[in-house]
């Protein structure tokens, strides 16, 4: 039965309310990034105001945010790359050889809140004199990225047919050769999905970088708080910095959303 007109109206209204509730904070943040602090506090200029680019000039020039952007890109890219190199073969092994105990360990690592390990990490890495460097940030991000990638890819490999791999083994290939020539090319959508989600996590991560980064290795989420002082808050600069952090990920998500959806659903439809 086709839905009636009242239901269509209710669905449209409900969808509009949900979308507005989700994007309203983002729109306010972007608008505030073009206001002075005086205009932000003036409720009469919520929608009509004289835009200024001074906040973005302060963010990109005076606050060394170009360096912080580079830090975020490097940490997110390195953590994602190393997690994929380790996680994809690990997920394949757990899937094809029924390594349930190893899969359980990965699941536990996926469930454990990373913030609960910050104090032990800081103690260990400080004794190793690694706190403040890129290495400790990459390793801490991998702790969450790696289980995420394994979790996604295990489901993807479970749903791929094993007939082609068995035929390759009969033809003389090893399991590694069958994985490299047969399974890995078929799993590109899943790898892309896992990599994109891992990159987004690393880019947005705040707590690990707050505790383990140094003055020269701060990432964007941590650098935002340079605009928060003890006596006052530079709301214009804070909103501009938050926009610089948020918009790249939003643009990436808009362009790759179909690949994320196809990668997440491909594992459920293949096989």
Protein backbone atom coordinates (compact mmCIF):
# COMPACT_ATOMS: atom_id res chain seq x y z
CA UNK A 1 0.00 0.00 0.00
CA UNK A 2 1.22 3.47 -0.87
CA UNK A 3 1.53 5.89 2.05
CA UNK A 4 -1.25 8.46 2.27
CA UNK A 5 -0.83 12.22 2.05
CA UNK A 6 -0.94 12.82 5.84
CA UNK A 7 1.88 10.34 6.33
CA UNK A 8 3.95 12.00 3.59
CA UNK A 9 3.43 15.40 5.21
CA UNK A 10 4.37 14.03 8.63
CA UNK A 11 7.47 12.37 7.18
CA UNK A 12 8.56 15.57 5.44
CA UNK A 13 8.04 17.65 8.58
CA UNK A 14 9.84 15.12 10.78
CA UNK A 15 12.75 14.95 8.33
CA UNK A 16 12.97 18.75 8.18
CA UNK A 17 13.00 19.00 11.99
CA UNK A 18 15.74 16.38 12.32
CA UNK A 19 17.89 17.94 9.61
CA UNK A 20 17.45 21.41 11.08
CA UNK A 21 18.36 20.18 14.56
CA UNK A 22 21.52 18.59 13.17
CA UNK A 23 22.75 21.44 11.01
CA UNK A 24 21.66 24.38 13.19
CA UNK A 25 24.78 24.23 15.45
CA UNK A 26 26.99 23.94 12.36
CA UNK A 27 25.33 26.93 10.69
CA UNK A 28 25.66 28.97 13.90
CA UNK A 29 29.34 28.03 14.14
CA UNK A 30 30.05 29.09 10.55
CA UNK A 31 28.10 32.34 10.95
CA UNK A 32 29.88 33.15 14.23
CA UNK A 33 33.25 32.61 12.58
CA UNK A 34 32.54 35.70 10.43
CA UNK A 35 31.45 37.87 13.38
CA UNK A 36 33.33 39.95 15.89
CA UNK A 37 32.98 39.05 19.55
CA UNK A 38 30.69 42.04 20.02
CA UNK A 39 28.36 40.84 17.24
CA UNK A 40 28.32 37.30 18.65
CA UNK A 41 26.98 38.58 21.96
CA UNK A 42 24.46 40.87 20.24
CA UNK A 43 21.26 38.85 19.72
CA UNK A 44 20.00 41.50 17.32
CA UNK A 45 22.76 40.56 14.88
CA UNK A 46 22.09 36.84 14.87
CA UNK A 47 21.21 36.86 11.17
CA UNK A 48 22.11 40.36 9.91
CA UNK A 49 25.70 41.44 10.53
CA UNK A 50 28.80 42.76 8.78
CA UNK A 51 31.03 39.76 8.05
CA UNK A 52 34.74 39.92 8.79
CA UNK A 53 37.64 37.67 7.82
CA UNK A 54 39.81 38.74 10.76
CA UNK A 55 39.05 35.55 12.68
CA UNK A 56 40.33 33.35 9.86
CA UNK A 57 43.36 35.58 9.44
CA UNK A 58 44.11 35.12 13.13
CA UNK A 59 43.66 31.37 12.84
CA UNK A 60 45.73 30.80 9.69
CA UNK A 61 48.50 33.33 10.32
CA UNK A 62 48.94 34.36 13.94
CA UNK A 63 48.13 31.00 15.56
CA UNK A 64 50.32 28.78 13.32
CA UNK A 65 47.30 26.76 12.28
CA UNK A 66 48.94 25.76 9.00
CA UNK A 67 51.44 23.77 11.06
CA UNK A 68 48.64 22.23 13.11
CA UNK A 69 46.78 21.27 9.91
CA UNK A 70 49.94 19.54 8.73
CA UNK A 71 50.24 17.74 12.08
CA UNK A 72 46.65 16.47 11.84
CA UNK A 73 47.12 15.32 8.26
CA UNK A 74 50.36 13.51 9.04
CA UNK A 75 49.10 11.76 12.17
CA UNK A 76 45.79 10.75 10.58
CA UNK A 77 47.43 9.52 7.37
CA UNK A 78 50.19 7.58 9.11
CA UNK A 79 47.84 5.98 11.66
CA UNK A 80 45.42 4.97 8.91
CA UNK A 81 48.14 3.59 6.64
CA UNK A 82 49.84 1.49 9.33
CA UNK A 83 46.49 0.29 10.66
CA UNK A 84 45.47 -0.87 7.18
CA UNK A 85 48.81 -2.62 6.62
CA UNK A 86 48.41 -4.57 9.87
CA UNK A 87 44.63 -4.80 10.11
CA UNK A 88 43.62 -6.08 6.66
CA UNK A 89 45.85 -9.21 6.71
CA UNK A 90 44.92 -9.81 10.35
CA UNK A 91 41.22 -9.64 9.54
CA UNK A 92 41.72 -12.04 6.61
CA UNK A 93 43.54 -14.54 8.81
CA UNK A 94 40.89 -14.38 11.53
CA UNK A 95 38.14 -14.81 8.97
CA UNK A 96 39.57 -17.64 6.89
CA UNK A 97 41.21 -19.64 9.69
CA UNK A 98 38.45 -19.21 12.32
CA UNK A 99 40.70 -17.52 14.87
CA UNK A 100 37.85 -16.84 17.31
CA UNK A 101 40.04 -16.14 20.33
CA UNK A 102 42.02 -13.52 18.43
CA UNK A 103 38.77 -12.03 17.15
CA UNK A 104 37.53 -11.85 20.74
CA UNK A 105 40.66 -9.93 21.76
CA UNK A 106 40.10 -7.49 18.90
CA UNK A 107 36.48 -7.05 19.93
CA UNK A 108 37.52 -6.34 23.52
CA UNK A 109 40.03 -3.77 22.31
CA UNK A 110 37.24 -2.22 20.24
CA UNK A 111 34.96 -2.00 23.27
CA UNK A 112 37.46 -0.69 25.85
CA UNK A 113 37.31 3.13 26.03
CA UNK A 114 40.62 4.54 24.88
CA UNK A 115 40.46 7.25 27.53
CA UNK A 116 40.83 4.58 30.23
CA UNK A 117 44.33 3.85 28.94
CA UNK A 118 45.57 7.42 28.79
CA UNK A 119 47.19 7.37 32.24
CA UNK A 120 49.10 4.07 31.65
CA UNK A 121 50.10 5.26 28.19
CA UNK A 122 51.37 8.55 29.53
CA UNK A 123 53.35 6.80 32.26
CA UNK A 124 54.95 4.31 29.85
CA UNK A 125 55.68 6.74 27.04
CA UNK A 126 56.97 9.43 29.39
CA UNK A 127 59.48 6.94 30.80
CA UNK A 128 60.48 6.17 27.22
CA UNK A 129 60.75 9.91 26.56
CA UNK A 130 58.30 9.67 23.67
CA UNK A 131 55.59 12.05 24.91
CA UNK A 132 55.32 15.08 22.66
CA UNK A 133 56.41 13.30 19.47
CA UNK A 134 54.52 12.11 16.43
CA UNK A 135 55.25 8.45 17.12
CA UNK A 136 53.23 8.29 20.33
CA UNK A 137 50.29 10.07 18.67
CA UNK A 138 50.29 7.65 15.76
CA UNK A 139 50.49 4.63 18.06
CA UNK A 140 47.68 5.91 20.27
CA UNK A 141 45.42 6.51 17.28
CA UNK A 142 46.23 3.06 15.94
CA UNK A 143 44.94 1.53 19.16
CA UNK A 144 41.43 2.49 18.11
CA UNK A 145 41.86 2.50 14.33
CA UNK A 146 43.31 -1.00 14.15
CA UNK A 147 40.43 -2.81 15.94
CA UNK A 148 37.96 -0.77 13.88
CA UNK A 149 39.58 -1.84 10.62
CA UNK A 150 39.79 -5.48 11.72
CA UNK A 151 36.16 -5.41 12.84
CA UNK A 152 34.96 -4.03 9.49
CA UNK A 153 37.15 -6.23 7.31
CA UNK A 154 36.37 -9.47 9.15
CA UNK A 155 32.70 -9.10 8.27
CA UNK A 156 33.64 -8.27 4.70
CA UNK A 157 35.94 -11.28 4.30
CA UNK A 158 33.39 -13.59 5.93
CA UNK A 159 30.88 -12.78 3.21
CA UNK A 160 33.27 -13.19 0.27
CA UNK A 161 33.04 -16.59 -1.47
CA UNK A 162 35.95 -18.94 -0.86
CA UNK A 163 35.59 -20.76 -4.18
CA UNK A 164 37.98 -18.48 -6.05
CA UNK A 165 40.61 -18.79 -3.33
CA UNK A 166 40.29 -22.57 -3.31
CA UNK A 167 40.69 -22.62 -7.10
CA UNK A 168 43.81 -20.48 -6.75
CA UNK A 169 45.21 -22.87 -4.15
CA UNK A 170 44.59 -25.78 -6.50
CA UNK A 171 46.48 -23.91 -9.22
CA UNK A 172 49.50 -23.67 -6.95
CA UNK A 173 49.15 -20.37 -5.15
CA UNK A 174 49.82 -20.09 -1.45
CA UNK A 175 47.32 -18.55 0.95
CA UNK A 176 49.31 -15.32 0.81
CA UNK A 177 49.28 -15.38 -2.98
CA UNK A 178 45.54 -16.08 -3.09
CA UNK A 179 44.95 -13.23 -0.67
CA UNK A 180 47.09 -10.82 -2.67
CA UNK A 181 45.80 -11.72 -6.14
CA UNK A 182 42.19 -12.76 -5.50
CA UNK A 183 40.77 -11.60 -2.19
CA UNK A 184 42.42 -8.21 -1.78
CA UNK A 185 41.22 -6.80 -5.14
CA UNK A 186 37.67 -7.93 -4.33
CA UNK A 187 37.83 -6.24 -0.93
CA UNK A 188 38.75 -2.76 -2.17
CA UNK A 189 35.35 -1.25 -1.16
CA UNK A 190 35.75 -2.59 2.37
CA UNK A 191 39.35 -1.37 2.61
CA UNK A 192 38.30 2.07 1.40
CA UNK A 193 35.50 2.21 3.96
CA UNK A 194 37.76 1.14 6.83
CA UNK A 195 40.47 3.59 5.76
CA UNK A 196 38.08 6.54 5.48
CA UNK A 197 36.52 5.88 8.89
CA UNK A 198 39.96 5.46 10.44
CA UNK A 199 41.16 8.74 8.94
CA UNK A 200 38.08 10.58 10.19
CA UNK A 201 38.61 9.22 13.71
CA UNK A 202 42.25 10.31 13.75
CA UNK A 203 41.42 13.75 12.40
CA UNK A 204 38.73 14.35 15.02
CA UNK A 205 40.53 12.79 17.98
CA UNK A 206 41.03 15.18 20.86
CA UNK A 207 41.80 13.35 24.09
CA UNK A 208 44.88 11.41 22.95
CA UNK A 209 46.45 14.47 21.35
CA UNK A 210 45.65 16.64 24.37
CA UNK A 211 47.58 14.38 26.74
CA UNK A 212 50.34 13.01 24.51
CA UNK A 213 51.20 15.82 22.07
CA UNK A 214 53.73 18.59 22.50
CA UNK A 215 53.81 22.26 21.55
CA UNK A 216 55.07 21.49 18.04
CA UNK A 217 52.97 18.36 17.46
CA UNK A 218 49.54 19.63 18.48
CA UNK A 219 46.73 18.65 16.16
CA UNK A 220 43.83 20.88 15.18
CA UNK A 221 41.31 19.72 17.82
CA UNK A 222 43.80 20.55 20.57
CA UNK A 223 44.94 23.80 18.98
CA UNK A 224 41.37 25.10 19.06
CA UNK A 225 41.66 25.62 22.81
CA UNK A 226 44.34 28.25 22.33
CA UNK A 227 41.41 30.64 21.95
CA UNK A 228 40.07 29.74 25.40
CA UNK A 229 41.74 31.82 28.12
CA UNK A 230 41.38 32.00 31.87
CA UNK A 231 39.66 35.37 31.83
CA UNK A 232 37.93 35.44 28.44
CA UNK A 233 37.14 33.42 25.35
CA UNK A 234 37.80 34.59 21.80
CA UNK A 235 34.53 33.23 20.41
CA UNK A 236 35.16 34.48 16.90
CA UNK A 237 38.57 32.84 16.69
CA UNK A 238 37.27 29.72 18.39
CA UNK A 239 34.44 29.35 15.86
CA UNK A 240 36.79 30.00 12.94
CA UNK A 241 39.20 27.37 14.23
CA UNK A 242 36.35 24.89 14.73
CA UNK A 243 35.19 25.56 11.17
CA UNK A 244 38.70 24.87 9.86
CA UNK A 245 38.62 21.52 11.70
CA UNK A 246 35.09 20.55 10.68
CA UNK A 247 34.70 21.57 7.04
CA UNK A 248 37.45 19.35 5.53
CA UNK A 249 35.93 16.25 7.09
CA UNK A 250 32.45 17.29 5.98
CA UNK A 251 33.66 17.78 2.41
CA UNK A 252 35.39 14.40 2.46
CA UNK A 253 32.27 12.74 3.86
CA UNK A 254 30.06 14.30 1.16
CA UNK A 255 32.32 13.10 -1.65
CA UNK A 256 32.92 9.58 -0.31
CA UNK A 257 29.57 8.84 1.33
CA UNK A 258 28.52 6.49 -1.46
CA UNK A 259 31.77 4.56 -1.11
CA UNK A 260 31.30 4.29 2.65
CA UNK A 261 27.74 3.03 2.25
CA UNK A 262 28.69 0.60 -0.51
CA UNK A 263 31.63 -0.68 1.49
CA UNK A 264 29.56 -1.24 4.62
CA UNK A 265 26.77 -2.99 2.70
CA UNK A 266 28.92 -4.95 0.25
CA UNK A 267 29.94 -7.40 2.94
CA UNK A 268 26.29 -8.20 3.59
CA UNK A 269 25.34 -8.75 -0.05
CA UNK A 270 28.28 -10.67 -1.48
CA UNK A 271 28.73 -14.38 -1.26
